[in-house]
Amino acid sequence: MSTIITPQTDTRMAEIFHKVRTGERLSIEDGVYLYESDDILTIGQMANEANLRKNGKKVYFIENMSLYFTNVCEAHCAFCNFRKDEGEEGSYTLSGQEMVDYVQQHYHPGVREFHIVGGHNNNVPFQYYVDSLQALKEAFPEVVLKAYTAAEIDFFTRISGLNIEQVLTKLREAGLQSLTGGGAEILSDEYRKKMRVDKANVDRYLEVHRTAHNMGMRTHTTMLYGSIESYEDRIRHMVQIRELQDETNGFLVFIPLSMQPKSKNASIMRRNSAYEDLKTIAISRLMLDNIDHIKAYFINIGTQLTQMALTFGASDAHGTIIKERISHAAGALTPEGLTRKELIWLIKGAGRIPVERDTFYNEIQVYE
């Protein structure tokens, strides 16, 4: 498939296109220019070409379940509507057996992954988080445990007195196989101060993933965009991820997360535009030349825009999820989950080839 430069393309865009076509890495200045450009068709065409070179027309998804052991959290991030204080109405902390009981109500043999995140609950010891994973692994030994964010791992070091490697070792012994990507938000300490992200700073977020990669783990990473950050903040975020990937090659996928308002009744002016979401996915594909997959997260951008994103550089449509809570606590208007049939339909509707995968992008079944 050839990229067609639109008539509005200027010299700078043509130079970027040449870099993309020849495999030359884009600079921070290039990324900011793409964000400032209104030529979304050319940006999307370039991202589509870059993705087709990596993945062809295959788009990946997984049968998974999102699980949340606790919503009690010591942090007070400005954008979060999921967290609760201990004893607050709606707060909960589930035991391992309670979570096993919940899973058994929704589980079917096709589920391959548990995606586990939650609050930074300092009312329970680190051993609680270890035991939680062990209970799930003992009950569902065939399911991969993709659990905890880098921010949670950093939190565990503080409540346990252990270092990052020791925390990860204990969790792996309990069944941990991969880390989730959350907690990155925007990798700028100035941003984190303004948004009251009182959890792992930039260096700690990167160090947790670096340590996990050096221990042989493959992990996921995110970017939460659409609040106070600048375009340059977003691009510098991507470059820091790209540099760590150069060092470790441990990231499986990059997941741009569109910021959700705190109320489902928030006006469209309080939400990212479809234009901004598509542009961010496309620019992520162009900047992150060393990461195989960019995910279109239907929970945040909706199913139809996810279809569009598959021709704007995305090669992953996430998974079945069953019941997502964090974005929906904020104000997401999207489905809380999709079935396998719906995901296949969604991908085929975009003219792509659905591929069911496991956590590590090993192909389970191709739906031609």
mmCIF file of C-alpha atoms in Angstrom:
data_model
loop_
_atom_site.group_PDB
_atom_site.id
_atom_site.type_symbol
_atom_site.label_atom_id
_atom_site.label_comp_id
_atom_site.label_asym_id
_atom_site.label_seq_id
_atom_site.Cartn_x
_atom_site.Cartn_y
_atom_site.Cartn_z
ATOM 1 C CA MET A 1 0.000 0.000 0.000
ATOM 2 C CA SER A 2 1.477 3.361 -1.039
ATOM 3 C CA THR A 3 1.181 6.490 1.043
ATOM 4 C CA ILE A 4 -0.482 9.327 -0.807
ATOM 5 C CA ILE A 5 0.661 12.772 0.224
ATOM 6 C CA THR A 6 -2.338 15.068 0.323
ATOM 7 C CA PRO A 7 -2.239 18.332 -1.676
ATOM 8 C CA GLN A 8 -1.890 20.315 1.563
ATOM 9 C CA THR A 9 1.373 18.600 2.508
ATOM 10 C CA ASP A 10 4.233 21.035 3.017
ATOM 11 C CA THR A 11 7.957 20.521 2.741
ATOM 12 C CA ARG A 12 8.406 19.584 6.398
ATOM 13 C CA MET A 13 5.721 16.902 6.212
ATOM 14 C CA ALA A 14 7.347 15.534 3.067
ATOM 15 C CA GLU A 15 10.660 15.314 4.933
ATOM 16 C CA ILE A 16 8.981 13.368 7.755
ATOM 17 C CA PHE A 17 7.311 11.102 5.229
ATOM 18 C CA HIS A 18 10.737 10.392 3.714
ATOM 19 C CA LYS A 19 12.061 9.462 7.162
ATOM 20 C CA VAL A 20 9.137 7.112 7.736
ATOM 21 C CA ARG A 21 9.528 5.515 4.309
ATOM 22 C CA THR A 22 13.276 4.980 4.741
ATOM 23 C CA GLY A 23 13.117 3.869 8.384
ATOM 24 C CA GLU A 24 14.864 6.919 9.827
ATOM 25 C CA ARG A 25 13.899 7.662 13.424
ATOM 26 C CA LEU A 26 11.701 10.710 14.065
ATOM 27 C CA SER A 27 12.962 13.434 16.391
ATOM 28 C CA ILE A 28 11.148 15.224 19.196
ATOM 29 C CA GLU A 29 10.749 18.181 16.842
ATOM 30 C CA ASP A 30 9.199 15.923 14.212
ATOM 31 C CA GLY A 31 6.684 14.568 16.712
ATOM 32 C CA VAL A 32 5.650 18.019 17.924
ATOM 33 C CA TYR A 33 5.272 19.152 14.307
ATOM 34 C CA LEU A 34 2.925 16.232 13.608
ATOM 35 C CA TYR A 35 0.787 17.168 16.602
ATOM 36 C CA GLU A 36 0.628 20.792 15.449
ATOM 37 C CA SER A 37 -0.293 19.823 11.883
ATOM 38 C CA ASP A 38 -3.930 19.535 10.828
ATOM 39 C CA ASP A 39 -3.029 17.131 7.990
ATOM 40 C CA ILE A 40 -4.405 14.105 9.805
ATOM 41 C CA LEU A 41 -4.853 12.100 6.612
ATOM 42 C CA THR A 42 -1.155 12.174 5.776
ATOM 43 C CA ILE A 43 -0.241 11.419 9.395
ATOM 44 C CA GLY A 44 -2.645 8.478 9.375
ATOM 45 C CA GLN A 45 -1.348 7.216 6.029
ATOM 46 C CA MET A 46 2.226 7.277 7.284
ATOM 47 C CA ALA A 47 1.262 5.447 10.474
ATOM 48 C CA ASN A 48 -0.721 2.892 8.507
ATOM 49 C CA GLU A 49 2.260 2.192 6.273
ATOM 50 C CA ALA A 50 4.579 1.861 9.284
ATOM 51 C CA ASN A 51 2.169 -0.580 10.927
ATOM 52 C CA LEU A 52 1.646 -2.646 7.773
ATOM 53 C CA ARG A 53 5.404 -3.110 7.507
ATOM 54 C CA LYS A 54 5.479 -4.489 11.065
ATOM 55 C CA ASN A 55 2.241 -6.462 11.281
ATOM 56 C CA GLY A 56 0.636 -6.696 7.857
ATOM 57 C CA LYS A 57 -3.134 -6.613 8.162
ATOM 58 C CA LYS A 58 -3.203 -8.654 11.360
ATOM 59 C CA VAL A 59 -4.916 -7.095 14.386
ATOM 60 C CA TYR A 60 -4.558 -8.830 17.735
ATOM 61 C CA PHE A 61 -6.948 -9.369 20.636
ATOM 62 C CA ILE A 62 -7.100 -11.552 23.737
ATOM 63 C CA GLU A 63 -9.776 -13.190 25.859
ATOM 64 C CA ASN A 64 -9.100 -11.610 29.225
ATOM 65 C CA MET A 65 -10.731 -10.408 32.417
ATOM 66 C CA SER A 66 -9.996 -7.199 34.299
ATOM 67 C CA LEU A 67 -9.816 -7.747 38.068
ATOM 68 C CA TYR A 68 -9.575 -5.209 40.897
ATOM 69 C CA PHE A 69 -8.754 -6.538 44.364
ATOM 70 C CA THR A 70 -9.112 -3.153 46.088
ATOM 71 C CA ASN A 71 -10.095 0.419 45.318
ATOM 72 C CA VAL A 72 -8.663 1.790 48.573
ATOM 73 C CA CYS A 73 -5.726 4.040 47.712
ATOM 74 C CA GLU A 74 -3.341 6.329 49.555
ATOM 75 C CA ALA A 75 -2.789 8.441 46.417
ATOM 76 C CA HIS A 76 -5.079 11.305 45.407
ATOM 77 C CA CYS A 77 -4.350 11.734 41.694
ATOM 78 C CA ALA A 78 -6.398 14.610 40.272
ATOM 79 C CA PHE A 79 -7.774 12.576 37.374
ATOM 80 C CA CYS A 80 -8.865 9.472 39.322
ATOM 81 C CA ASN A 81 -12.454 8.738 40.293
ATOM 82 C CA PHE A 82 -11.819 5.044 41.054
ATOM 83 C CA ARG A 83 -10.013 5.445 44.386
ATOM 84 C CA LYS A 84 -11.669 5.423 47.827
ATOM 85 C CA ASP A 85 -10.494 5.955 51.376
ATOM 86 C CA GLU A 86 -10.617 3.062 53.822
ATOM 87 C CA GLY A 87 -14.134 2.902 55.270
ATOM 88 C CA GLU A 88 -15.620 5.242 52.662
ATOM 89 C CA GLU A 89 -18.910 4.162 51.130
ATOM 90 C CA GLY A 90 -18.158 1.975 48.124
ATOM 91 C CA SER A 91 -14.655 1.033 49.237
ATOM 92 C CA TYR A 92 -13.658 -2.635 49.174
ATOM 93 C CA THR A 93 -10.700 -4.958 49.649
ATOM 94 C CA LEU A 94 -11.298 -8.510 48.464
ATOM 95 C CA SER A 95 -9.519 -11.569 49.777
ATOM 96 C CA GLY A 96 -7.990 -14.022 47.358
ATOM 97 C CA GLN A 97 -10.889 -16.418 47.859
ATOM 98 C CA GLU A 98 -13.454 -13.666 47.296
ATOM 99 C CA MET A 99 -11.776 -12.833 43.991
ATOM 100 C CA VAL A 100 -11.701 -16.511 43.024
ATOM 101 C CA ASP A 101 -15.431 -16.685 43.768
ATOM 102 C CA TYR A 102 -16.024 -13.605 41.572
ATOM 103 C CA VAL A 103 -13.991 -15.027 38.691
ATOM 104 C CA GLN A 104 -15.834 -18.347 38.824
ATOM 105 C CA GLN A 105 -19.092 -16.490 38.170
ATOM 106 C CA HIS A 106 -17.745 -15.024 34.905
ATOM 107 C CA TYR A 107 -14.990 -17.408 33.829
ATOM 108 C CA HIS A 108 -15.037 -19.654 30.772
ATOM 109 C CA PRO A 109 -12.231 -21.878 29.428
ATOM 110 C CA GLY A 110 -11.274 -19.392 26.678
ATOM 111 C CA VAL A 111 -9.974 -16.798 29.153
ATOM 112 C CA ARG A 112 -6.196 -16.582 28.823
ATOM 113 C CA GLU A 113 -5.282 -13.597 30.964
ATOM 114 C CA PHE A 114 -6.223 -11.824 34.171
ATOM 115 C CA HIS A 115 -5.445 -8.103 33.984
ATOM 116 C CA ILE A 116 -5.046 -7.045 37.619
ATOM 117 C CA VAL A 117 -4.675 -3.506 38.942
ATOM 118 C CA GLY A 118 -6.042 -1.615 41.916
ATOM 119 C CA GLY A 119 -5.491 0.978 44.584
ATOM 120 C CA HIS A 120 -2.392 1.529 46.684
ATOM 121 C CA ASN A 121 -3.976 0.190 49.854
ATOM 122 C CA ASN A 122 -1.559 0.677 52.760
ATOM 123 C CA ASN A 123 -4.035 -0.803 55.243
ATOM 124 C CA VAL A 124 -2.909 -4.290 54.216
ATOM 125 C CA PRO A 125 0.651 -5.672 54.120
ATOM 126 C CA PHE A 126 2.620 -6.532 51.003
ATOM 127 C CA GLN A 127 1.927 -10.196 51.684
ATOM 128 C CA TYR A 128 -1.756 -9.524 50.906
ATOM 129 C CA TYR A 129 -0.817 -8.656 47.316
ATOM 130 C CA VAL A 130 1.364 -11.757 47.052
ATOM 131 C CA ASP A 131 -1.381 -13.996 48.445
ATOM 132 C CA SER A 132 -3.942 -12.467 46.078
ATOM 133 C CA LEU A 133 -1.966 -13.621 43.051
ATOM 134 C CA GLN A 134 -1.242 -17.010 44.549
ATOM 135 C CA ALA A 135 -4.937 -17.664 45.178
ATOM 136 C CA LEU A 136 -5.764 -16.943 41.545
ATOM 137 C CA LYS A 137 -2.861 -18.997 40.211
ATOM 138 C CA GLU A 138 -3.827 -21.995 42.301
ATOM 139 C CA ALA A 139 -7.467 -21.797 41.171
ATOM 140 C CA PHE A 140 -6.725 -20.996 37.501
ATOM 141 C CA PRO A 141 -3.202 -22.283 36.773
ATOM 142 C CA GLU A 142 -3.633 -22.025 32.994
ATOM 143 C CA VAL A 143 -4.411 -18.277 33.019
ATOM 144 C CA VAL A 144 -1.563 -15.741 32.702
ATOM 145 C CA LEU A 145 -1.376 -13.222 35.539
ATOM 146 C CA LYS A 146 -0.639 -9.774 34.125
ATOM 147 C CA ALA A 147 -0.724 -7.834 37.338
ATOM 148 C CA TYR A 148 0.103 -4.513 38.945
ATOM 149 C CA THR A 149 1.462 -1.293 37.521
ATOM 150 C CA ALA A 150 4.997 0.011 37.955
ATOM 151 C CA ALA A 151 3.521 2.514 40.417
ATOM 152 C CA GLU A 152 2.064 -0.360 42.436
ATOM 153 C CA ILE A 153 5.416 -2.138 42.424
ATOM 154 C CA ASP A 154 7.065 1.042 43.714
ATOM 155 C CA PHE A 155 4.361 1.248 46.395
ATOM 156 C CA PHE A 156 5.083 -2.365 47.386
ATOM 157 C CA THR A 157 8.754 -1.521 47.917
ATOM 158 C CA ARG A 158 7.726 1.186 50.391
ATOM 159 C CA ILE A 159 5.356 -0.952 52.465
ATOM 160 C CA SER A 160 7.615 -4.015 52.421
ATOM 161 C CA GLY A 161 11.105 -2.552 52.768
ATOM 162 C CA LEU A 162 12.219 -4.677 49.815
ATOM 163 C CA ASN A 163 13.833 -3.390 46.643
ATOM 164 C CA ILE A 164 12.216 -3.609 43.199
ATOM 165 C CA GLU A 165 13.883 -6.885 42.223
ATOM 166 C CA GLN A 166 12.986 -8.522 45.531
ATOM 167 C CA VAL A 167 9.343 -7.434 45.208
ATOM 168 C CA LEU A 168 9.138 -8.751 41.649
ATOM 169 C CA THR A 169 10.788 -12.016 42.671
ATOM 170 C CA LYS A 170 8.210 -12.654 45.397
ATOM 171 C CA LEU A 171 5.348 -11.804 43.049
ATOM 172 C CA ARG A 172 6.752 -14.067 40.319
ATOM 173 C CA GLU A 173 6.978 -16.908 42.799
ATOM 174 C CA ALA A 174 3.250 -16.348 43.455
ATOM 175 C CA GLY A 175 2.427 -16.473 39.727
ATOM 176 C CA LEU A 176 3.116 -13.025 38.240
ATOM 177 C CA GLN A 177 4.105 -13.256 34.557
ATOM 178 C CA SER A 178 3.840 -9.700 33.223
ATOM 179 C CA LEU A 179 3.272 -6.134 34.422
ATOM 180 C CA THR A 180 0.432 -3.926 33.259
ATOM 181 C CA GLY A 181 1.279 -0.563 31.702
ATOM 182 C CA GLY A 182 -0.589 1.826 33.996
ATOM 183 C CA GLY A 183 0.885 4.417 36.302
ATOM 184 C CA ALA A 184 2.858 6.142 33.558
ATOM 185 C CA GLU A 185 0.330 8.968 33.085
ATOM 186 C CA ILE A 186 2.662 11.567 31.493
ATOM 187 C CA LEU A 187 6.359 10.957 32.162
ATOM 188 C CA SER A 188 7.106 14.458 33.367
ATOM 189 C CA ASP A 189 7.726 15.218 37.029
ATOM 190 C CA GLU A 190 6.373 18.748 36.531
ATOM 191 C CA TYR A 191 3.127 17.302 35.147
ATOM 192 C CA ARG A 192 2.941 14.801 37.998
ATOM 193 C CA LYS A 193 3.302 17.553 40.568
ATOM 194 C CA LYS A 194 0.556 19.665 38.995
ATOM 195 C CA MET A 195 -1.804 16.682 38.647
ATOM 196 C CA ARG A 196 -1.058 15.427 42.186
ATOM 197 C CA VAL A 197 0.294 12.120 40.912
ATOM 198 C CA ASP A 198 1.606 11.251 44.365
ATOM 199 C CA LYS A 199 2.998 7.882 43.408
ATOM 200 C CA ALA A 200 6.058 6.620 41.516
ATOM 201 C CA ASN A 201 7.953 9.443 39.825
ATOM 202 C CA VAL A 202 9.311 9.231 36.271
ATOM 203 C CA ASP A 203 12.612 7.602 37.224
ATOM 204 C CA ARG A 204 10.906 4.985 39.399
ATOM 205 C CA TYR A 205 8.345 4.121 36.730
ATOM 206 C CA LEU A 206 11.096 3.502 34.205
ATOM 207 C CA GLU A 207 13.305 1.694 36.724
ATOM 208 C CA VAL A 208 10.553 -0.786 37.623
ATOM 209 C CA HIS A 209 10.107 -1.721 33.970
ATOM 210 C CA ARG A 210 13.870 -1.790 33.402
ATOM 211 C CA THR A 211 14.286 -4.177 36.337
ATOM 212 C CA ALA A 212 11.423 -6.391 35.159
ATOM 213 C CA HIS A 213 12.891 -6.540 31.651
ATOM 214 C CA ASN A 214 16.332 -7.404 32.995
ATOM 215 C CA MET A 215 14.702 -10.244 34.950
ATOM 216 C CA GLY A 216 13.303 -11.624 31.687
ATOM 217 C CA MET A 217 9.761 -10.248 31.981
ATOM 218 C CA ARG A 218 7.949 -8.596 29.065
ATOM 219 C CA THR A 219 5.706 -5.715 30.074
ATOM 220 C CA HIS A 220 3.194 -3.165 28.800
ATOM 221 C CA THR A 221 3.286 0.630 28.924
ATOM 222 C CA THR A 222 0.796 3.482 28.610
ATOM 223 C CA MET A 223 0.371 7.237 28.224
ATOM 224 C CA LEU A 224 -2.622 9.054 29.696
ATOM 225 C CA TYR A 225 -3.205 12.129 27.528
ATOM 226 C CA GLY A 226 -5.711 14.937 27.295
ATOM 227 C CA SER A 227 -5.358 17.112 30.390
ATOM 228 C CA ILE A 228 -2.761 19.808 31.061
ATOM 229 C CA GLU A 229 0.210 18.341 29.208
ATOM 230 C CA SER A 230 1.708 19.949 26.116
ATOM 231 C CA TYR A 231 2.352 18.224 22.800
ATOM 232 C CA GLU A 232 6.034 18.252 23.665
ATOM 233 C CA ASP A 233 5.264 16.510 26.978
ATOM 234 C CA ARG A 234 3.552 13.716 25.055
ATOM 235 C CA ILE A 235 6.409 13.334 22.603
ATOM 236 C CA ARG A 236 9.043 13.373 25.343
ATOM 237 C CA HIS A 237 7.013 10.682 27.105
ATOM 238 C CA MET A 238 7.171 8.522 23.982
ATOM 239 C CA VAL A 239 10.895 9.175 23.560
ATOM 240 C CA GLN A 240 11.644 8.053 27.124
ATOM 241 C CA ILE A 241 9.753 4.820 26.454
ATOM 242 C CA ARG A 242 11.570 4.443 23.133
ATOM 243 C CA GLU A 243 14.955 4.899 24.812
ATOM 244 C CA LEU A 244 14.199 2.250 27.439
ATOM 245 C CA GLN A 245 13.024 -0.091 24.683
ATOM 246 C CA ASP A 246 16.341 0.483 22.893
ATOM 247 C CA GLU A 247 18.055 -0.598 26.096
ATOM 248 C CA THR A 248 15.951 -3.629 27.093
ATOM 249 C CA ASN A 249 13.521 -4.577 24.284
ATOM 250 C CA GLY A 250 11.080 -5.522 27.024
ATOM 251 C CA PHE A 251 7.894 -3.675 26.054
ATOM 252 C CA LEU A 252 5.254 -5.646 24.172
ATOM 253 C CA VAL A 253 2.855 -2.807 23.383
ATOM 254 C CA PHE A 254 2.273 0.927 23.862
ATOM 255 C CA ILE A 255 -1.226 1.957 24.944
ATOM 256 C CA PRO A 256 -2.353 5.577 24.519
ATOM 257 C CA LEU A 257 -5.135 6.173 27.049
ATOM 258 C CA SER A 258 -7.556 8.976 26.325
ATOM 259 C CA MET A 259 -8.341 10.947 29.506
ATOM 260 C CA GLN A 260 -11.916 10.500 30.717
ATOM 261 C CA PRO A 261 -13.933 13.196 32.536
ATOM 262 C CA LYS A 262 -15.104 12.580 36.089
ATOM 263 C CA SER A 263 -18.772 12.363 35.114
ATOM 264 C CA LYS A 264 -20.630 10.377 32.501
ATOM 265 C CA ASN A 265 -22.762 13.498 32.030
ATOM 266 C CA ALA A 266 -19.768 15.662 31.106
ATOM 267 C CA SER A 267 -20.198 17.525 27.831
ATOM 268 C CA ILE A 268 -18.223 16.667 24.714
ATOM 269 C CA MET A 269 -16.100 19.731 25.450
ATOM 270 C CA ARG A 270 -14.716 17.894 28.489
ATOM 271 C CA ARG A 271 -13.596 14.924 26.400
ATOM 272 C CA ASN A 272 -10.805 14.403 23.896
ATOM 273 C CA SER A 273 -11.969 14.731 20.309
ATOM 274 C CA ALA A 274 -11.946 11.787 17.932
ATOM 275 C CA TYR A 275 -9.481 13.816 15.876
ATOM 276 C CA GLU A 276 -7.078 14.033 18.837
ATOM 277 C CA ASP A 277 -7.441 10.340 19.649
ATOM 278 C CA LEU A 278 -6.688 9.201 16.102
ATOM 279 C CA LYS A 279 -3.778 11.601 15.782
ATOM 280 C CA THR A 280 -2.268 10.356 19.063
ATOM 281 C CA ILE A 281 -2.481 6.717 17.999
ATOM 282 C CA ALA A 282 -0.906 7.523 14.630
ATOM 283 C CA ILE A 283 1.905 9.604 16.131
ATOM 284 C CA SER A 284 2.573 6.884 18.708
ATOM 285 C CA ARG A 285 3.077 4.409 15.863
ATOM 286 C CA LEU A 286 5.456 6.782 14.078
ATOM 287 C CA MET A 287 7.529 7.727 17.133
ATOM 288 C CA LEU A 288 7.764 4.255 18.715
ATOM 289 C CA ASP A 289 9.534 2.497 15.865
ATOM 290 C CA ASN A 290 10.984 -0.155 18.185
ATOM 291 C CA ILE A 291 7.730 -1.356 19.771
ATOM 292 C CA ASP A 292 5.756 -3.876 17.730
ATOM 293 C CA HIS A 293 2.223 -2.920 18.725
ATOM 294 C CA ILE A 294 0.136 0.180 19.403
ATOM 295 C CA LYS A 295 -3.161 -0.566 21.135
ATOM 296 C CA ALA A 296 -6.487 1.080 20.331
ATOM 297 C CA TYR A 297 -8.221 0.911 23.716
ATOM 298 C CA PHE A 298 -11.942 0.714 22.931
ATOM 299 C CA ILE A 299 -12.810 1.336 26.589
ATOM 300 C CA ASN A 300 -11.612 4.932 26.208
ATOM 301 C CA ILE A 301 -12.212 5.747 22.534
ATOM 302 C CA GLY A 302 -15.218 3.581 21.674
ATOM 303 C CA THR A 303 -15.671 0.694 19.283
ATOM 304 C CA GLN A 304 -16.207 2.593 16.041
ATOM 305 C CA LEU A 305 -13.216 4.869 16.564
ATOM 306 C CA THR A 306 -11.213 1.746 17.402
ATOM 307 C CA GLN A 307 -12.089 0.454 13.939
ATOM 308 C CA MET A 308 -10.795 3.676 12.407
ATOM 309 C CA ALA A 309 -7.633 3.471 14.518
ATOM 310 C CA LEU A 310 -6.751 0.172 12.854
ATOM 311 C CA THR A 311 -5.930 2.166 9.703
ATOM 312 C CA PHE A 312 -4.131 4.857 11.735
ATOM 313 C CA GLY A 313 -1.344 2.638 13.053
ATOM 314 C CA ALA A 314 -2.976 0.451 15.709
ATOM 315 C CA SER A 315 -2.469 -3.317 15.582
ATOM 316 C CA ASP A 316 -4.174 -4.363 18.823
ATOM 317 C CA ALA A 317 -7.842 -4.066 19.803
ATOM 318 C CA HIS A 318 -7.264 -5.137 23.432
ATOM 319 C CA GLY A 319 -9.559 -7.876 24.737
ATOM 320 C CA THR A 320 -12.877 -9.033 26.084
ATOM 321 C CA ILE A 321 -12.214 -7.503 29.562
ATOM 322 C CA ILE A 322 -15.629 -8.651 30.962
ATOM 323 C CA LYS A 323 -16.120 -5.637 33.266
ATOM 324 C CA GLU A 324 -13.806 -2.615 33.215
ATOM 325 C CA ARG A 325 -14.087 -0.274 36.205
ATOM 326 C CA ILE A 326 -11.413 2.440 36.294
ATOM 327 C CA SER A 327 -12.289 4.380 33.124
ATOM 328 C CA HIS A 328 -15.992 3.831 33.751
ATOM 329 C CA ALA A 329 -15.657 5.188 37.265
ATOM 330 C CA ALA A 330 -14.294 8.332 35.629
ATOM 331 C CA GLY A 331 -17.020 8.730 33.034
ATOM 332 C CA ALA A 332 -16.348 6.505 30.037
ATOM 333 C CA LEU A 333 -19.445 5.985 27.879
ATOM 334 C CA THR A 334 -18.139 2.851 26.155
ATOM 335 C CA PRO A 335 -18.979 -0.843 26.720
ATOM 336 C CA GLU A 336 -17.443 -2.436 29.817
ATOM 337 C CA GLY A 337 -16.350 -5.372 27.684
ATOM 338 C CA LEU A 338 -16.852 -7.153 24.363
ATOM 339 C CA THR A 339 -17.257 -10.792 23.361
ATOM 340 C CA ARG A 340 -14.857 -12.666 21.118
ATOM 341 C CA LYS A 341 -17.425 -12.563 18.312
ATOM 342 C CA GLU A 342 -17.804 -8.800 18.698
ATOM 343 C CA LEU A 343 -14.056 -8.234 18.583
ATOM 344 C CA ILE A 344 -13.745 -10.383 15.467
ATOM 345 C CA TRP A 345 -16.588 -8.450 13.852
ATOM 346 C CA LEU A 346 -15.010 -5.141 14.847
ATOM 347 C CA ILE A 347 -11.639 -6.049 13.317
ATOM 348 C CA LYS A 348 -13.057 -7.563 10.135
ATOM 349 C CA GLY A 349 -15.242 -4.473 9.746
ATOM 350 C CA ALA A 350 -12.056 -2.437 9.386
ATOM 351 C CA GLY A 351 -10.793 -4.709 6.617
ATOM 352 C CA ARG A 352 -8.236 -6.366 8.874
ATOM 353 C CA ILE A 353 -7.466 -9.942 9.926
ATOM 354 C CA PRO A 354 -8.411 -10.784 13.535
ATOM 355 C CA VAL A 355 -5.798 -12.773 15.439
ATOM 356 C CA GLU A 356 -6.507 -14.162 18.882
ATOM 357 C CA ARG A 357 -3.311 -13.978 20.934
ATOM 358 C CA ASP A 358 -1.937 -14.714 24.352
ATOM 359 C CA THR A 359 -0.387 -12.118 26.665
ATOM 360 C CA PHE A 360 2.938 -12.311 24.833
ATOM 361 C CA TYR A 361 1.485 -11.982 21.302
ATOM 362 C CA ASN A 362 1.855 -15.626 20.441
ATOM 363 C CA GLU A 363 -0.879 -16.371 17.908
ATOM 364 C CA ILE A 364 -3.645 -18.701 19.087
ATOM 365 C CA GLN A 365 -6.001 -18.510 16.121
ATOM 366 C CA VAL A 366 -6.190 -16.456 12.932
ATOM 367 C CA TYR A 367 -9.721 -15.659 11.745
ATOM 368 C CA GLU A 368 -9.326 -15.253 7.981
#
